Short mmCIF file of C-alpha atoms and ligand atoms in Angstrom, two decimals:
data_model
loop_
_atom_site.label_atom_id
_atom_site.label_comp_id
_atom_site.label_asym_id
_atom_site.label_seq_id
_atom_site.Cartn_x
_atom_site.Cartn_y
_atom_site.Cartn_z
CA MET A 1040 22.41 13.82 -18.20
CA VAL A 1041 20.76 13.53 -15.73
CA MET A 1042 17.45 11.06 -15.97
CA THR A 1043 14.04 12.82 -14.52
CA GLY A 1044 11.44 10.73 -15.46
CA PRO A 1045 10.07 7.75 -13.43
CA VAL A 1046 11.42 4.50 -12.28
CA LEU A 1047 10.49 0.97 -14.44
CA ILE A 1048 8.71 -1.74 -12.41
CA LEU A 1049 8.50 -4.49 -14.73
CA GLY A 1050 5.99 -6.40 -13.28
CA GLY A 1051 2.67 -8.78 -13.21
CA THR A 1052 4.14 -10.08 -9.66
CA ALA A 1053 3.66 -9.92 -5.96
CA GLU A 1054 6.67 -8.59 -5.24
CA ALA A 1055 6.28 -5.90 -8.22
CA ARG A 1056 2.77 -4.62 -6.18
CA GLU A 1057 4.65 -4.04 -2.92
CA LEU A 1058 7.91 -3.13 -4.47
CA ALA A 1059 5.93 0.05 -6.33
CA SER A 1060 3.99 0.53 -2.45
CA LEU A 1061 7.14 1.18 -0.61
CA LEU A 1062 8.81 3.49 -3.35
CA VAL A 1063 5.54 5.85 -3.58
CA GLU A 1064 5.03 5.99 -0.25
CA THR A 1065 8.09 7.66 -0.16
CA GLY A 1066 7.11 9.91 -2.62
CA THR A 1067 9.63 8.52 -5.99
CA ASP A 1068 7.79 8.79 -9.34
CA VAL A 1069 7.43 4.46 -10.29
CA VAL A 1070 5.08 3.52 -13.65
CA SER A 1071 4.84 -0.24 -13.08
CA SER A 1072 4.37 -2.18 -16.59
CA LEU A 1073 2.08 -5.19 -16.91
CA ALA A 1074 2.43 -7.54 -20.12
CA GLY A 1075 -1.91 -7.02 -20.25
CA ALA A 1076 -2.47 -11.01 -20.50
CA VAL A 1077 -4.30 -11.35 -17.85
CA PRO A 1078 -8.15 -9.48 -17.86
CA SER A 1079 -8.14 -7.27 -14.53
CA PRO A 1080 -4.52 -7.48 -12.91
CA ALA A 1081 -4.03 -6.52 -9.86
CA LEU A 1082 -2.93 -3.21 -9.63
CA PRO A 1083 -0.13 -1.77 -8.35
CA PRO A 1084 0.06 2.00 -6.56
CA GLY A 1085 1.71 4.59 -8.64
CA GLN A 1086 1.36 4.69 -12.97
CA VAL A 1087 0.14 1.94 -14.74
CA ARG A 1088 1.55 0.50 -18.83
CA LEU A 1089 0.31 -2.17 -20.05
CA GLY A 1090 1.19 -4.49 -23.53
CA GLY A 1091 4.83 -5.47 -24.72
CA PHE A 1092 7.28 -2.99 -25.62
CA GLY A 1093 8.22 -4.41 -28.86
CA GLY A 1094 11.59 -6.36 -28.36
CA PRO A 1095 15.02 -5.04 -26.38
CA GLU A 1096 14.42 -1.56 -28.35
CA GLY A 1097 11.36 -0.82 -27.52
CA LEU A 1098 12.68 -0.52 -24.47
CA ALA A 1099 15.71 1.31 -24.72
CA ALA A 1100 12.86 3.60 -26.76
CA TYR A 1101 10.74 4.02 -23.71
CA VAL A 1102 13.96 4.47 -21.19
CA ARG A 1103 15.25 7.47 -23.25
CA GLU A 1104 11.43 9.35 -24.14
CA ARG A 1105 10.64 8.97 -20.51
CA GLY A 1106 14.08 9.84 -18.84
CA VAL A 1107 13.94 6.63 -16.69
CA PRO A 1108 16.42 6.78 -14.33
CA ALA A 1109 16.23 2.37 -12.74
CA VAL A 1110 14.97 -0.01 -13.80
CA VAL A 1111 13.65 -3.26 -11.91
CA ASP A 1112 13.23 -6.17 -13.34
CA ALA A 1113 10.45 -7.96 -10.84
CA THR A 1114 8.58 -10.21 -13.64
CA HIS A 1115 7.95 -13.28 -12.55
CA PRO A 1116 11.01 -16.07 -12.65
CA PHE A 1117 9.16 -18.55 -15.22
CA ALA A 1118 9.41 -15.14 -18.29
CA ALA A 1119 13.10 -15.22 -18.90
CA ARG A 1120 11.89 -13.48 -22.71
CA MET A 1121 10.87 -10.50 -20.32
CA THR A 1122 13.68 -10.58 -18.22
CA THR A 1123 16.58 -11.41 -21.14
CA ASN A 1124 15.07 -8.38 -22.90
CA ALA A 1125 15.39 -5.99 -19.79
CA ALA A 1126 19.53 -7.19 -19.43
CA ARG A 1127 19.61 -6.19 -23.63
CA GLY A 1128 17.54 -2.93 -23.28
CA ALA A 1129 19.88 -1.82 -19.94
CA GLU A 1130 22.77 -2.88 -21.94
CA LEU A 1131 21.61 -0.77 -25.29
CA THR A 1132 20.58 2.56 -22.78
CA GLY A 1133 22.76 2.54 -19.94
CA VAL A 1134 20.26 2.47 -17.36
CA PRO A 1135 21.02 0.66 -13.95
CA LEU A 1136 19.06 -2.18 -14.11
CA LEU A 1137 17.79 -5.12 -10.90
CA ARG A 1138 16.53 -8.04 -10.66
CA LEU A 1139 14.11 -9.25 -8.12
CA GLN A 1140 13.90 -11.99 -8.00
CA ARG A 1141 11.93 -13.34 -5.02
CA PRO A 1142 13.26 -17.26 -3.37
CA GLY A 1143 12.65 -20.59 -5.27
CA TRP A 1144 11.04 -23.38 -2.96
CA GLY A 1145 14.26 -25.47 -3.15
CA GLY A 1146 14.53 -24.70 0.58
CA LEU A 1147 11.73 -26.30 1.44
CA PRO A 1148 11.73 -28.94 4.51
CA GLY A 1149 9.82 -31.69 0.98
CA ALA A 1150 12.15 -30.34 -1.80
CA ALA A 1151 15.00 -33.18 -1.49
CA ARG A 1152 12.31 -36.10 -2.30
CA TRP A 1153 10.84 -34.02 -5.26
CA HIS A 1154 11.46 -34.40 -9.48
CA TRP A 1155 13.42 -31.83 -10.02
CA VAL A 1156 14.09 -31.07 -14.09
CA ASP A 1157 15.47 -27.86 -16.14
CA SER A 1158 11.99 -28.16 -18.71
CA VAL A 1159 7.95 -28.05 -18.69
CA ALA A 1160 8.86 -31.85 -21.96
CA GLU A 1161 10.89 -33.44 -19.32
CA ALA A 1162 8.25 -32.95 -15.81
CA VAL A 1163 5.94 -35.31 -17.96
CA ALA A 1164 7.87 -37.48 -19.03
CA VAL A 1165 8.73 -38.33 -15.29
CA ALA A 1166 5.29 -37.72 -14.34
CA GLU A 1167 4.47 -40.50 -16.40
CA ARG A 1168 6.59 -42.80 -14.73
CA LEU A 1169 5.51 -40.56 -11.49
CA GLY A 1170 1.87 -41.32 -11.39
CA GLU A 1171 -2.26 -42.21 -13.24
CA ARG A 1172 -3.75 -38.65 -12.37
CA SER A 1173 -2.11 -36.02 -12.56
CA PHE A 1174 -2.02 -32.05 -11.16
CA VAL A 1175 -0.47 -29.81 -12.87
CA THR A 1176 0.15 -26.39 -12.32
CA THR A 1177 3.23 -25.82 -14.72
CA GLY A 1178 1.03 -22.60 -16.24
CA VAL A 1179 -1.77 -22.12 -19.26
CA LYS A 1180 1.60 -21.44 -21.70
CA THR A 1181 2.17 -24.67 -20.74
CA LEU A 1182 -0.48 -27.24 -21.57
CA PRO A 1183 0.52 -27.99 -24.64
CA ALA A 1184 3.61 -30.00 -23.30
CA TYR A 1185 0.54 -32.49 -22.05
CA ALA A 1186 -1.89 -32.50 -25.19
CA SER A 1187 -0.51 -36.54 -25.60
CA TRP A 1188 -1.98 -37.33 -22.29
CA THR A 1189 -5.16 -37.61 -23.61
CA ASP A 1190 -6.46 -40.79 -22.01
CA ARG A 1191 -4.99 -39.43 -18.38
CA TYR A 1192 -6.67 -37.66 -15.98
CA VAL A 1193 -5.90 -34.15 -15.92
CA LEU A 1194 -6.41 -32.23 -13.76
CA ALA A 1195 -4.79 -28.56 -15.18
CA ARG A 1196 -5.19 -25.26 -12.66
CA MET A 1197 -4.86 -21.64 -14.23
CA VAL A 1198 -5.65 -18.03 -13.98
CA THR A 1199 -6.76 -17.48 -17.59
CA PRO A 1200 -8.87 -20.18 -20.26
CA PRO A 1201 -6.16 -22.55 -22.64
CA GLY A 1202 -7.95 -21.36 -25.49
CA TRP A 1203 -7.59 -24.67 -27.44
CA GLN A 1204 -10.02 -27.91 -26.96
CA VAL A 1205 -8.04 -30.06 -24.20
CA PRO A 1206 -8.41 -33.55 -24.70
CA PRO A 1207 -12.19 -35.04 -22.22
CA ALA A 1208 -10.66 -36.97 -19.76
CA TRP A 1209 -9.19 -33.14 -18.89
CA GLU A 1210 -11.13 -31.36 -15.85
CA ILE A 1211 -9.69 -27.25 -16.12
CA LEU A 1212 -10.08 -25.14 -13.36
CA LEU A 1213 -9.65 -21.58 -13.62
CA ALA A 1214 -8.56 -19.75 -9.90
CA ARG A 1215 -6.01 -17.24 -9.11
CA GLY A 1216 -4.25 -17.94 -5.56
CA PRO A 1217 -3.36 -18.16 -2.68
CA PHE A 1218 -4.99 -20.50 -2.06
CA ASP A 1219 -4.48 -22.25 1.28
CA LEU A 1220 -3.69 -25.64 3.14
CA ASN A 1221 -6.70 -27.06 3.78
CA HIS A 1222 -7.65 -26.11 0.47
CA GLU A 1223 -5.04 -27.89 -1.77
CA THR A 1224 -5.07 -30.99 0.88
CA THR A 1225 -9.37 -31.62 -0.04
CA LEU A 1226 -8.79 -30.64 -3.83
CA LEU A 1227 -5.83 -33.66 -3.80
CA ARG A 1228 -7.55 -36.03 -1.90
CA GLU A 1229 -10.69 -35.77 -3.99
CA ARG A 1230 -9.30 -35.98 -7.57
CA ARG A 1231 -7.25 -38.37 -6.17
CA ILE A 1232 -4.29 -37.10 -7.14
CA ASP A 1233 -1.08 -39.01 -7.47
CA VAL A 1234 1.46 -37.11 -9.44
CA LEU A 1235 1.51 -32.80 -9.08
CA THR A 1236 3.64 -31.14 -11.53
CA THR A 1237 4.48 -27.84 -11.22
CA LYS A 1238 7.85 -24.87 -11.69
CA ASP A 1239 10.03 -23.62 -9.12
CA SER A 1240 7.73 -19.93 -8.93
CA GLY A 1241 8.71 -20.07 -5.44
CA GLY A 1242 6.44 -17.86 -3.06
CA SER A 1243 4.40 -18.41 -0.23
CA SER A 1244 0.91 -17.59 -1.64
CA ALA A 1245 1.36 -20.34 -3.79
CA GLU A 1246 3.07 -23.41 -2.17
CA ALA A 1247 0.76 -24.69 -0.09
CA LYS A 1248 0.11 -27.68 -3.13
CA LEU A 1249 3.69 -28.76 -2.21
CA HIS A 1250 2.99 -28.88 1.75
CA ALA A 1251 -0.42 -31.21 0.91
CA ALA A 1252 1.56 -33.38 -1.60
CA ASP A 1253 4.19 -34.00 0.87
CA ASP A 1254 1.84 -34.64 3.93
CA LEU A 1255 -0.26 -36.94 1.34
CA GLY A 1256 2.41 -38.73 -0.19
CA VAL A 1257 1.64 -37.32 -4.29
CA ALA A 1258 5.15 -37.79 -6.50
CA VAL A 1259 6.39 -34.12 -7.33
CA VAL A 1260 7.67 -32.55 -10.52
CA VAL A 1261 9.55 -29.55 -10.34
CA VAL A 1262 10.57 -27.18 -13.56
CA ARG A 1263 14.24 -25.65 -12.62
CA ARG A 1264 13.77 -21.86 -13.08
CA PRO A 1265 15.52 -20.75 -16.25
CA PRO A 1266 18.74 -19.38 -15.33
CA LEU A 1267 19.48 -15.10 -15.34
CA PRO A 1268 21.30 -12.82 -17.59
CA ASP A 1269 24.82 -12.36 -16.64
CA GLY A 1270 26.18 -9.84 -14.87
CA VAL A 1271 22.78 -8.14 -13.53
CA ALA A 1272 22.66 -7.62 -9.61
CA VAL A 1273 19.87 -9.73 -7.99
CA VAL A 1274 18.19 -9.11 -5.03
CA ARG A 1275 15.41 -11.20 -3.68
CA SER A 1276 12.85 -9.15 -1.78
CA ALA A 1277 11.10 -5.55 -2.02
CA GLY A 1278 13.02 -3.47 0.74
CA GLU A 1279 16.28 -4.53 -0.35
CA ALA A 1280 14.81 -3.26 -4.31
CA ALA A 1281 13.38 -0.05 -2.27
CA ARG A 1282 16.67 0.53 -1.20
CA TRP A 1283 18.53 0.37 -4.22
CA VAL A 1284 16.39 1.85 -6.53
CA GLN A 1285 16.51 4.86 -3.49
CA ALA A 1286 20.36 5.15 -4.19
CA GLN A 1287 20.00 4.99 -7.67
CA VAL A 1288 17.92 8.16 -7.77
CA ARG A 1289 20.34 9.96 -5.60
CA LEU A 1290 23.34 8.82 -8.03
CA GLY A 1291 21.24 10.12 -10.52
CA SER A 1292 20.06 13.82 -9.42
CA GLY A 1293 23.32 14.27 -7.93
P1 NAP B 932 7.74 -13.62 -20.94
O1 NAP B 932 7.46 -14.72 -21.68
O2 NAP B 932 8.81 -13.82 -20.53
O3 NAP B 932 7.59 -12.42 -21.98
C1 NAP B 932 7.25 -12.96 -23.13
C2 NAP B 932 6.51 -11.15 -23.86
O4 NAP B 932 5.72 -10.12 -22.98
C3 NAP B 932 8.06 -10.24 -23.90
O5 NAP B 932 8.56 -10.31 -24.62
C4 NAP B 932 7.35 -8.33 -24.04
O6 NAP B 932 7.29 -8.40 -24.68
C5 NAP B 932 6.05 -9.31 -23.31
N1 NAP B 932 5.88 -8.55 -21.61
C6 NAP B 932 5.99 -9.63 -20.37
N2 NAP B 932 6.10 -8.76 -19.53
C7 NAP B 932 6.07 -7.94 -18.81
C8 NAP B 932 5.77 -6.88 -18.35
N3 NAP B 932 5.92 -7.18 -17.44
N4 NAP B 932 5.46 -5.27 -18.58
C9 NAP B 932 5.64 -5.57 -20.48
N5 NAP B 932 6.17 -6.29 -21.30
C10 NAP B 932 5.90 -7.66 -20.84
O7 NAP B 932 6.28 -13.29 -20.38
P2 NAP B 932 5.49 -14.50 -19.60
O8 NAP B 932 6.26 -15.24 -19.21
O9 NAP B 932 4.81 -14.02 -21.16
O10 NAP B 932 4.90 -13.10 -18.35
C11 NAP B 932 3.90 -12.37 -18.55
C12 NAP B 932 3.91 -11.47 -17.46
O11 NAP B 932 3.10 -11.95 -16.71
C13 NAP B 932 4.34 -11.33 -17.36
O12 NAP B 932 4.38 -9.90 -16.12
C14 NAP B 932 5.39 -12.08 -15.61
O13 NAP B 932 5.56 -11.30 -14.02
C15 NAP B 932 3.62 -12.35 -15.37
N6 NAP B 932 3.27 -14.02 -14.69
C16 NAP B 932 3.78 -14.65 -15.64
C17 NAP B 932 4.46 -16.06 -15.03
C18 NAP B 932 4.90 -16.97 -15.17
O14 NAP B 932 4.34 -18.21 -15.55
N7 NAP B 932 5.59 -17.18 -17.35
C19 NAP B 932 3.51 -15.85 -14.25
C20 NAP B 932 2.65 -15.19 -13.10
C21 NAP B 932 3.26 -13.92 -13.54
P3 NAP B 932 7.43 -7.30 -25.88
O15 NAP B 932 8.58 -8.19 -26.18
O16 NAP B 932 7.21 -7.03 -26.94
O17 NAP B 932 8.20 -6.20 -25.02
#
């Protein structure tokens, strides 16, 4: 069957928006999907749909209904459920799937001195031993993992508010990046931060905090990325993903 619908980009990242721009520029029909959790998200060019699909079966139904010829999963490295659903949805429909995932921070100069862990719970346990004033950047959904830190100063930065009453000793900072080195250095200094927890999101717009922590000798705890599903091809840049899409669209129409 010839699939004549739009290429589906599972988005919510800068790379997903970049890919949508590249494809729209070359006249490829594209629909970007966003979870709809963030108010006023940055919108990519082309069509946009919002909200969950209803699991892998819902995604498969969407792919069939719209005649999607190829799917690029360009979601955040820690959006593990959507990535698992994308792999299962591709199995159910036979639609070609590519994973676009930006490189992590493991290659940065300071990475060897950071404390690498497998979960946020582990990050909490390790950070507790390393410092007393914490900068938490693991994301709003992870905040409950820090709930036992009732007597510690915590600076927690996120895009959307926590939606629950955090301990009075905590400071919530609602902000959306990018943040530069000067900004991050000032923040760490002013709040007298001695330990930073983060996850290996990768990307240049969020990495300045790591350079600032390295410069100031602040301890760093980094949560490793969840594993990718088996058998899914992976690229690291929007340009590579655009070339893959063009090849799939040519194959599908030939
Ligand atoms: P998640 O835990 O992997 O996914 C939870 C559910 O949200 C999925 O099962 C799916 O619902 C829906 N969903 C997620 N991404 C979607 C998308 N692009 N389009 C349609 N539905 C989507 O995801 P998450 O970590 O909450 O991330 C949600 C979104 O925020 C993603 O688009 C991701 O790229 C972006 N984001 C995440 C992070 C992070 O740290 N996790 C950071 C920055 C941006 P159904 O099962 O109903 O389809």
